[in-house]
Coordinates of C-alpha atoms in Angstrom, one line a residue:
X1 CA -99.2 68.8 -121.2
X2 CA -96.0 66.9 -122.3
X3 CA -94.8 66.9 -118.6
X4 CA -98.2 65.8 -117.4
X5 CA -98.2 62.8 -119.8
X6 CA -94.7 61.8 -118.4
X7 CA -96.0 61.9 -114.8
X8 CA -98.9 59.6 -115.8
X9 CA -96.5 56.9 -117.4
X10 CA -94.1 57.0 -114.6
X11 CA -97.0 56.5 -112.0
X12 CA -98.3 53.5 -114.2
X13 CA -94.8 51.8 -114.3
X14 CA -94.2 52.1 -110.6
X15 CA -97.6 50.6 -109.9
X16 CA -97.0 47.6 -112.3
X17 CA -93.5 47.1 -110.6
X18 CA -94.8 47.0 -107.1
X19 CA -97.8 44.8 -108.0
X20 CA -95.3 42.2 -109.5
X21 CA -93.2 42.4 -106.4
X22 CA -96.3 41.8 -104.2
X23 CA -97.3 38.9 -106.5
X24 CA -93.9 37.1 -106.2
X25 CA -93.7 37.7 -102.5
X26 CA -97.2 36.3 -102.1
X27 CA -96.2 33.2 -104.3
X28 CA -93.1 32.4 -102.4
X29 CA -95.0 33.1 -99.0
X30 CA -97.5 30.3 -100.2
X31 CA -94.7 27.8 -101.3
X32 CA -94.6 25.0 -98.7
X33 CA -94.1 22.0 -101.0
X34 CA -90.6 20.7 -100.9
X35 CA -89.0 19.1 -104.0
X36 CA -89.1 15.4 -104.7
X37 CA -86.2 13.3 -103.5
X38 CA -83.3 12.7 -106.0
X39 CA -83.1 9.2 -107.4
X40 CA -80.5 6.9 -108.6
X41 CA -77.8 8.2 -106.4
X42 CA -74.4 6.8 -107.5
X43 CA -70.8 7.2 -106.3
X44 CA -67.8 6.1 -108.3
X45 CA -64.2 6.1 -107.4
X46 CA -62.5 8.1 -110.1
X47 CA -59.0 7.9 -108.6
X48 CA -57.2 7.4 -105.4
X49 CA -58.2 10.8 -104.2
X50 CA -61.6 11.5 -106.1
X51 CA -65.1 10.4 -106.3
X52 CA -67.8 11.3 -108.8
X53 CA -71.3 11.6 -107.4
X54 CA -74.2 11.6 -109.7
X55 CA -78.2 11.5 -109.3
X56 CA -81.4 12.1 -111.2
X57 CA -82.9 15.7 -111.0
X58 CA -85.6 16.4 -108.5
X59 CA -88.9 18.3 -109.5
X60 CA -90.6 21.0 -107.6
X61 CA -94.0 22.8 -107.9
X62 CA -92.0 26.2 -108.3
X63 CA -88.3 25.4 -109.1
X64 CA -85.4 23.3 -107.8
X65 CA -82.7 25.8 -106.9
X66 CA -80.0 23.3 -105.8
X67 CA -78.8 20.3 -103.9
X68 CA -77.3 19.6 -100.6
X69 CA -74.7 16.8 -100.7
X70 CA -73.5 15.3 -97.4
X71 CA -70.3 13.1 -96.9
X72 CA -69.3 11.0 -94.0
X73 CA -66.1 8.8 -93.7
X74 CA -65.9 5.2 -92.8
X75 CA -67.4 1.9 -93.8
X76 CA -71.2 2.2 -93.1
X77 CA -70.8 5.6 -91.6
X78 CA -74.1 7.4 -90.9
X79 CA -73.1 10.5 -88.6
X80 CA -70.5 13.3 -88.8
X81 CA -71.6 14.5 -92.2
X82 CA -69.8 17.3 -94.1
X83 CA -72.2 19.4 -96.2
X84 CA -71.7 20.8 -99.8
X85 CA -74.1 22.9 -101.7
X86 CA -74.2 21.9 -105.4
X87 CA -76.2 23.8 -108.2
X88 CA -76.8 20.9 -110.4
X89 CA -77.0 17.1 -110.5
X90 CA -73.6 15.7 -110.3
X91 CA -70.4 16.4 -108.4
X92 CA -66.6 15.5 -108.6
X93 CA -65.4 15.4 -104.9
X94 CA -61.5 15.7 -105.0
X95 CA -58.9 15.8 -102.3
X96 CA -59.8 12.6 -100.6
X97 CA -57.7 9.8 -98.9
X98 CA -56.6 6.7 -100.9
X99 CA -58.1 3.4 -99.9
X100 CA -60.8 5.0 -97.9
X101 CA -64.5 4.4 -97.6
X102 CA -66.9 7.4 -97.9
X103 CA -70.7 7.6 -97.6
X104 CA -72.8 10.1 -99.6
X105 CA -76.3 11.2 -99.5
X106 CA -78.2 14.1 -101.2
X107 CA -81.4 16.2 -100.9
X108 CA -82.9 18.8 -103.2
X109 CA -84.0 22.4 -102.1
X110 CA -86.1 25.2 -103.6
X111 CA -85.9 29.0 -103.0
X112 CA -87.8 29.0 -99.9
X113 CA -85.9 26.9 -99.0
X114 CA -88.0 23.7 -98.7
X115 CA -85.8 20.4 -98.5
X116 CA -86.7 17.2 -99.9
X117 CA -86.0 14.0 -98.0
X118 CA -82.4 12.6 -98.2
X119 CA -81.5 9.6 -100.4
X120 CA -80.2 6.6 -98.8
X121 CA -76.4 6.6 -98.1
X122 CA -74.3 5.0 -100.9
X123 CA -70.7 4.0 -100.1
X124 CA -67.7 4.0 -102.2
X125 CA -64.0 3.2 -101.5
X126 CA -61.3 5.4 -103.3
X127 CA -58.6 3.7 -105.3
X128 CA -55.3 2.6 -103.8
X129 CA -52.3 4.6 -104.7
X130 CA -50.6 3.3 -107.8
X131 CA -48.5 0.1 -107.1
X132 CA -44.8 0.9 -107.8
X133 CA -43.1 -1.5 -105.5
X134 CA -41.7 -4.7 -107.2
X135 CA -41.9 -8.1 -105.6
X136 CA -39.0 -9.5 -103.5
X137 CA -36.3 -11.5 -105.4
X138 CA -37.0 -15.3 -105.3
X139 CA -34.6 -17.1 -102.9
X140 CA -32.9 -20.7 -102.8
X141 CA -33.0 -21.4 -106.5
X142 CA -32.1 -25.0 -107.2
X143 CA -32.2 -27.1 -110.4
X144 CA -31.8 -30.7 -110.1
X145 CA -31.6 -33.2 -113.2
X146 CA -34.5 -35.5 -113.0
X147 CA -33.6 -37.7 -116.0
X148 CA -31.5 -37.5 -119.2
X149 CA -34.2 -35.0 -120.7
X150 CA -35.6 -33.3 -117.6
X151 CA -34.6 -30.7 -114.8
X152 CA -36.8 -29.9 -111.8
X153 CA -36.4 -26.2 -110.8
X154 CA -37.5 -24.9 -107.4
X155 CA -37.2 -21.6 -105.4
X156 CA -38.8 -20.0 -102.4
X157 CA -41.9 -17.8 -103.3
X158 CA -41.4 -14.0 -103.5
X159 CA -43.6 -11.5 -101.6
X160 CA -45.2 -8.2 -102.7
X161 CA -47.0 -5.4 -101.1
X162 CA -50.2 -6.3 -103.2
X163 CA -49.7 -9.7 -104.8
X164 CA -47.3 -11.7 -106.8
X165 CA -49.0 -12.9 -109.9
X166 CA -46.2 -15.1 -111.4
X167 CA -42.6 -15.9 -112.2
X168 CA -40.4 -15.3 -115.4
X169 CA -37.9 -18.1 -115.6
X170 CA -35.0 -17.8 -118.1
X171 CA -32.9 -20.7 -119.3
X172 CA -29.6 -20.5 -121.2
X173 CA -27.5 -23.5 -122.6
X174 CA -23.9 -24.2 -122.0
X175 CA -21.5 -24.4 -119.1
X176 CA -21.3 -20.8 -117.5
X177 CA -23.7 -19.3 -120.0
X178 CA -25.0 -15.8 -119.3
X179 CA -26.9 -14.8 -122.5
X180 CA -29.3 -16.1 -125.2
X181 CA -31.9 -16.9 -122.6
X182 CA -35.3 -18.6 -123.4
X183 CA -38.1 -17.2 -121.3
X184 CA -40.9 -19.2 -119.6
X185 CA -43.9 -17.8 -117.7
X186 CA -44.5 -19.8 -114.5
X187 CA -47.6 -19.4 -112.4
X188 CA -46.0 -20.4 -109.0
X189 CA -42.8 -21.3 -107.4
X190 CA -41.3 -24.5 -108.9
X191 CA -41.3 -26.1 -112.6
X192 CA -40.4 -29.4 -114.2
X193 CA -38.5 -28.5 -117.5
X194 CA -38.8 -31.5 -119.9
X195 CA -37.7 -32.1 -123.6
X196 CA -34.0 -31.3 -122.9
X197 CA -30.8 -32.9 -124.3
X198 CA -29.0 -35.5 -122.4
X199 CA -25.6 -34.8 -120.9
X200 CA -26.0 -31.1 -121.4
X201 CA -25.5 -28.1 -119.1
X202 CA -28.3 -25.5 -118.7
X203 CA -28.3 -22.3 -116.7
X204 CA -31.5 -21.0 -114.9
X205 CA -32.6 -17.8 -113.4
X206 CA -35.9 -16.5 -112.2
X207 CA -37.6 -13.2 -111.1
X208 CA -41.1 -12.4 -109.8
X209 CA -43.7 -10.1 -111.0
X210 CA -46.9 -8.4 -110.0
X211 CA -50.1 -7.3 -111.8
X212 CA -48.7 -4.0 -113.0
X213 CA -46.2 -5.7 -113.9
X214 CA -43.4 -4.7 -111.6
X215 CA -40.4 -7.1 -111.8
X216 CA -38.0 -8.2 -109.0
X217 CA -34.4 -8.5 -109.7
X218 CA -33.2 -11.9 -111.2
X219 CA -31.7 -14.6 -108.9
X220 CA -28.2 -15.7 -109.7
X221 CA -27.9 -18.2 -112.4
X222 CA -27.7 -22.0 -111.2
X223 CA -26.2 -24.6 -113.5
X224 CA -27.3 -28.1 -113.9
X225 CA -26.3 -31.0 -116.3
X226 CA -28.9 -33.4 -117.5
X227 CA -28.2 -37.1 -117.0
X228 CA -26.6 -39.4 -119.8
X229 CA -28.9 -41.1 -122.3
X230 CA -28.5 -44.3 -120.3
X231 CA -30.6 -42.8 -117.4
X232 CA -30.5 -42.9 -113.7
X233 CA -29.0 -46.1 -112.4
X234 CA -27.8 -44.9 -109.0
X235 CA -29.6 -46.0 -106.0
X236 CA -30.4 -43.8 -102.9
X237 CA -28.0 -44.3 -99.8
X238 CA -29.4 -46.5 -97.1
X239 CA -31.3 -44.8 -94.4
X240 CA -29.4 -44.4 -91.0
X241 CA -30.2 -44.2 -87.3
X242 CA -33.3 -46.3 -87.7
X243 CA -35.2 -46.7 -84.3
X244 CA -38.6 -48.1 -83.3
X245 CA -40.3 -47.1 -80.0
X246 CA -43.7 -48.4 -78.6
X247 CA -45.9 -45.5 -78.1
X248 CA -48.7 -47.5 -76.5
X249 CA -50.1 -51.1 -76.3
X250 CA -51.2 -50.9 -79.9
X251 CA -48.7 -48.4 -81.6
X252 CA -45.1 -48.0 -82.5
X253 CA -43.3 -44.9 -83.9
X254 CA -40.4 -45.5 -86.2
X255 CA -37.9 -42.8 -87.3
X256 CA -34.7 -42.7 -89.5
X257 CA -32.4 -40.2 -91.1
X258 CA -33.3 -39.3 -94.6
X259 CA -31.4 -40.8 -97.5
X260 CA -29.7 -39.1 -100.3
X261 CA -29.8 -39.6 -104.1
X262 CA -28.0 -38.3 -107.2
X263 CA -31.4 -37.2 -108.4
X264 CA -34.0 -37.3 -105.7
X265 CA -35.4 -39.6 -103.1
X266 CA -39.1 -40.2 -103.7
X267 CA -40.0 -42.2 -100.7
X268 CA -39.4 -45.2 -98.5
X269 CA -40.5 -48.7 -98.2
X270 CA -41.0 -50.0 -94.5
X271 CA -41.4 -53.6 -93.9
X272 CA -42.6 -55.2 -90.8
X273 CA -42.7 -58.9 -89.5
X274 CA -44.1 -60.2 -86.3
X275 CA -42.5 -62.2 -83.6
X276 CA -39.2 -62.1 -81.6
X277 CA -36.2 -62.3 -84.1
X278 CA -38.6 -62.6 -87.2
X279 CA -36.9 -62.0 -90.6
X280 CA -39.4 -63.1 -93.0
X281 CA -43.1 -62.9 -93.9
X282 CA -42.9 -59.1 -94.1
X283 CA -45.7 -56.7 -94.7
X284 CA -44.7 -53.6 -96.9
X285 CA -45.8 -50.0 -96.4
X286 CA -45.0 -47.1 -98.8
X287 CA -44.1 -44.0 -96.8
X288 CA -43.4 -40.6 -98.4
X289 CA -41.0 -39.2 -95.9
X290 CA -38.7 -40.3 -93.0
X291 CA -40.6 -41.4 -89.9
X292 CA -44.1 -43.2 -89.5
X293 CA -46.5 -43.9 -86.8
X294 CA -47.9 -47.6 -87.0
X295 CA -51.1 -48.0 -85.2
X296 CA -53.5 -50.8 -84.8
X297 CA -51.1 -53.4 -83.3
X298 CA -51.6 -56.2 -80.9
X299 CA -50.7 -55.5 -77.2
X300 CA -47.6 -57.4 -75.7
X301 CA -46.4 -58.4 -79.2
X302 CA -42.9 -58.2 -80.7
X303 CA -42.4 -56.7 -84.1
X304 CA -39.4 -56.2 -86.4
X305 CA -39.0 -53.3 -88.8
X306 CA -36.7 -52.4 -91.6
X307 CA -36.7 -49.6 -94.2
X308 CA -35.1 -48.7 -97.6
X309 CA -35.2 -45.6 -99.8
X310 CA -36.2 -45.5 -103.4
X311 CA -36.0 -42.9 -106.2
X312 CA -38.2 -42.3 -109.2
X313 CA -37.0 -45.1 -111.5
X314 CA -37.3 -46.8 -109.0
X315 CA -33.8 -47.7 -107.7
X316 CA -33.9 -49.0 -104.1
X317 CA -31.3 -48.7 -101.5
X318 CA -30.2 -51.5 -99.1
X319 CA -32.5 -52.3 -96.3
X320 CA -31.5 -51.1 -92.8
X321 CA -30.8 -53.9 -90.2
X322 CA -34.1 -55.1 -88.5
X323 CA -35.1 -53.4 -85.3
X324 CA -37.3 -55.1 -82.7
X325 CA -39.8 -53.6 -80.4
X326 CA -42.5 -55.0 -78.1
X327 CA -45.7 -53.3 -77.3
X328 CA -46.8 -53.0 -73.8
X329 CA -49.7 -55.0 -72.4
X330 CA -53.0 -53.4 -72.0
X331 CA -53.2 -51.1 -69.0
X332 CA -55.3 -52.6 -66.2
X333 CA -53.4 -51.1 -63.3
X334 CA -55.1 -48.4 -61.4
X335 CA -53.3 -45.4 -59.7
X336 CA -52.5 -45.3 -56.2
X337 CA -54.8 -43.7 -53.7
X338 CA -54.4 -39.9 -53.1
X339 CA -52.8 -39.4 -49.7
X340 CA -52.7 -36.7 -46.9
X341 CA -56.0 -35.0 -47.7
X342 CA -56.2 -31.7 -45.9
X343 CA -58.6 -28.7 -45.9
X344 CA -58.1 -25.0 -45.2
X345 CA -61.2 -22.8 -44.5
X346 CA -61.3 -19.4 -45.9
X347 CA -64.0 -16.7 -46.2
X348 CA -66.8 -18.5 -48.2
X349 CA -64.5 -21.2 -49.5
X350 CA -62.8 -24.4 -48.7
X351 CA -59.4 -25.4 -50.1
X352 CA -58.3 -29.0 -50.4
X353 CA -54.9 -30.3 -51.0
X354 CA -53.6 -34.0 -51.2
X355 CA -50.4 -36.0 -52.1
X356 CA -50.3 -37.1 -55.7
X357 CA -51.0 -40.7 -56.8
X358 CA -48.6 -42.7 -59.0
X359 CA -49.5 -45.1 -62.0
X360 CA -47.7 -47.5 -64.3
X361 CA -48.4 -45.3 -67.2
X362 CA -49.9 -41.9 -66.0
X363 CA -52.4 -40.2 -63.8
X364 CA -54.7 -38.0 -65.9
X365 CA -56.9 -36.5 -63.3
X366 CA -58.2 -36.3 -59.8
X367 CA -62.0 -36.5 -59.1
X368 CA -63.3 -34.5 -56.1
X369 CA -66.6 -35.6 -54.5
X370 CA -68.6 -33.7 -51.6
X371 CA -71.4 -34.2 -49.5
X372 CA -73.3 -32.2 -46.9
X373 CA -76.3 -32.7 -44.6
X374 CA -77.8 -35.8 -43.1
X375 CA -78.1 -38.3 -44.8
X376 CA -74.9 -37.5 -46.8
X377 CA -74.7 -38.5 -50.3
X378 CA -71.4 -37.9 -52.3
X379 CA -71.5 -36.0 -55.6
X380 CA -68.5 -35.3 -57.9
X381 CA -68.1 -31.5 -58.2
X382 CA -64.7 -31.3 -60.0
X383 CA -62.0 -33.0 -62.0
X384 CA -58.6 -31.4 -61.8
X385 CA -55.1 -32.3 -63.0
X386 CA -53.3 -30.9 -60.0
X387 CA -53.3 -31.8 -56.4
X388 CA -55.4 -29.0 -55.0
X389 CA -58.8 -27.6 -55.4
X390 CA -60.8 -24.5 -53.9
X391 CA -64.5 -25.1 -53.5
X392 CA -66.1 -21.6 -53.6
X393 CA -69.7 -23.1 -53.9
X394 CA -70.3 -23.3 -50.2
X395 CA -72.6 -21.8 -47.5
X396 CA -71.4 -20.4 -44.3
X397 CA -72.2 -22.4 -41.2
X398 CA -72.6 -25.5 -43.3
X399 CA -70.4 -28.6 -42.8
X400 CA -69.0 -30.2 -45.9
X401 CA -67.3 -33.6 -46.4
X402 CA -64.8 -34.4 -49.2
X403 CA -63.0 -37.3 -50.7
X404 CA -60.6 -37.6 -53.7
X405 CA -59.6 -40.4 -56.0
X406 CA -57.2 -40.6 -59.1
X407 CA -57.8 -41.8 -62.6
X408 CA -55.6 -42.9 -65.6
X409 CA -56.4 -42.6 -69.4
X410 CA -58.1 -46.1 -69.6
X411 CA -59.7 -45.1 -67.2
X412 CA -58.7 -47.2 -64.2
X413 CA -59.8 -45.6 -61.0
X414 CA -57.9 -45.6 -57.6
X415 CA -59.6 -46.1 -54.2
X416 CA -60.9 -43.2 -52.5
X417 CA -58.8 -41.1 -50.0
X418 CA -59.7 -40.7 -46.4
X419 CA -62.7 -38.3 -45.8
X420 CA -62.2 -34.9 -44.4
X421 CA -64.9 -32.3 -43.2
X422 CA -64.9 -28.6 -42.6
X423 CA -67.0 -25.4 -42.2
X424 CA -66.2 -22.4 -44.4
X425 CA -65.3 -19.2 -42.6
X426 CA -67.6 -16.3 -42.6
X427 CA -66.5 -13.1 -44.4
X428 CA -65.2 -10.3 -42.2

């Protein structure tokens, strides 16, 4: 009896087990519904070699069993994906390349597996490697006393692998000083230091910095002594090698060698009079640097020019001697007629050549005109600067006639060359 009861229990258990297996098999066999698509996909660079990817979980009629993350490389990439099977929402992707863009998309799956649609691709760029490179040291540091209480300090800007964010300038006091520096943070190359003591020597040095900050080495110290309390009474030197040349019938270009000054030359005063040998009734022009193009003048007219330098006070140098220049007359002279017009026939083309024209100023172009048929009307087909032209827009067995004329900048036109005619050759 005892053994018989055990056999009944065993048979009942086996029946329940197999029925459960059949139930779950039937359930999975009937599951054709994919999970919902993950939402709010985000990718954030966590380091130069890592990205953290997160999304909101999907849902499913049975159960979401995992996610398939795909990654591509390159800005706006959408092919060549690498797949990763992830069990939960969120993933830390390591081992990436610094300063590189990656695209990520994800889809959910269930046990069948049924797959949801992919999310849209999100892009992220890994961080750059940590900046450990310092800027270059500033060069050409100069310090010039601008007054009894001011010094102007200048230097050539530094460079950096990322960016120079500013400069640290240090100042000490005393001839040959090398310690007890006062620091000043300067945004860009160059600084006007005010509020100093007259007739006093100061030393300056500067270094560059970036955002980290990494610091360049300091420059050597440069020394400068402020002016005496009486101020700047020394005038600049007189400009030298002053010249004036007519550039056109209405323009003159004047040039001179720059002046020097104990502090700084701040500009020049140019004066102009009109008439041969003029030395009065000057018109003044303030010029910031050596050299000036004076336009809007009258043709065939003589002008006299002189110049002097000034500093900030202002103290003025002596004037240069007056130099005279006469603008040329208006150009009414046409170029000469092009000569020796010839033509060479080639396969489906005709090549023209001629002797160049001359002009009192300059020939600026040659105009080629062509006609064909009867009656023949000339039409301009090209404008060239040289003395030859190849016409490829021709038809075999058709006669073409050509003529050429020159032009200058006004423009004045020459007469036409002699006419020449030819037939293009047929292709072999």
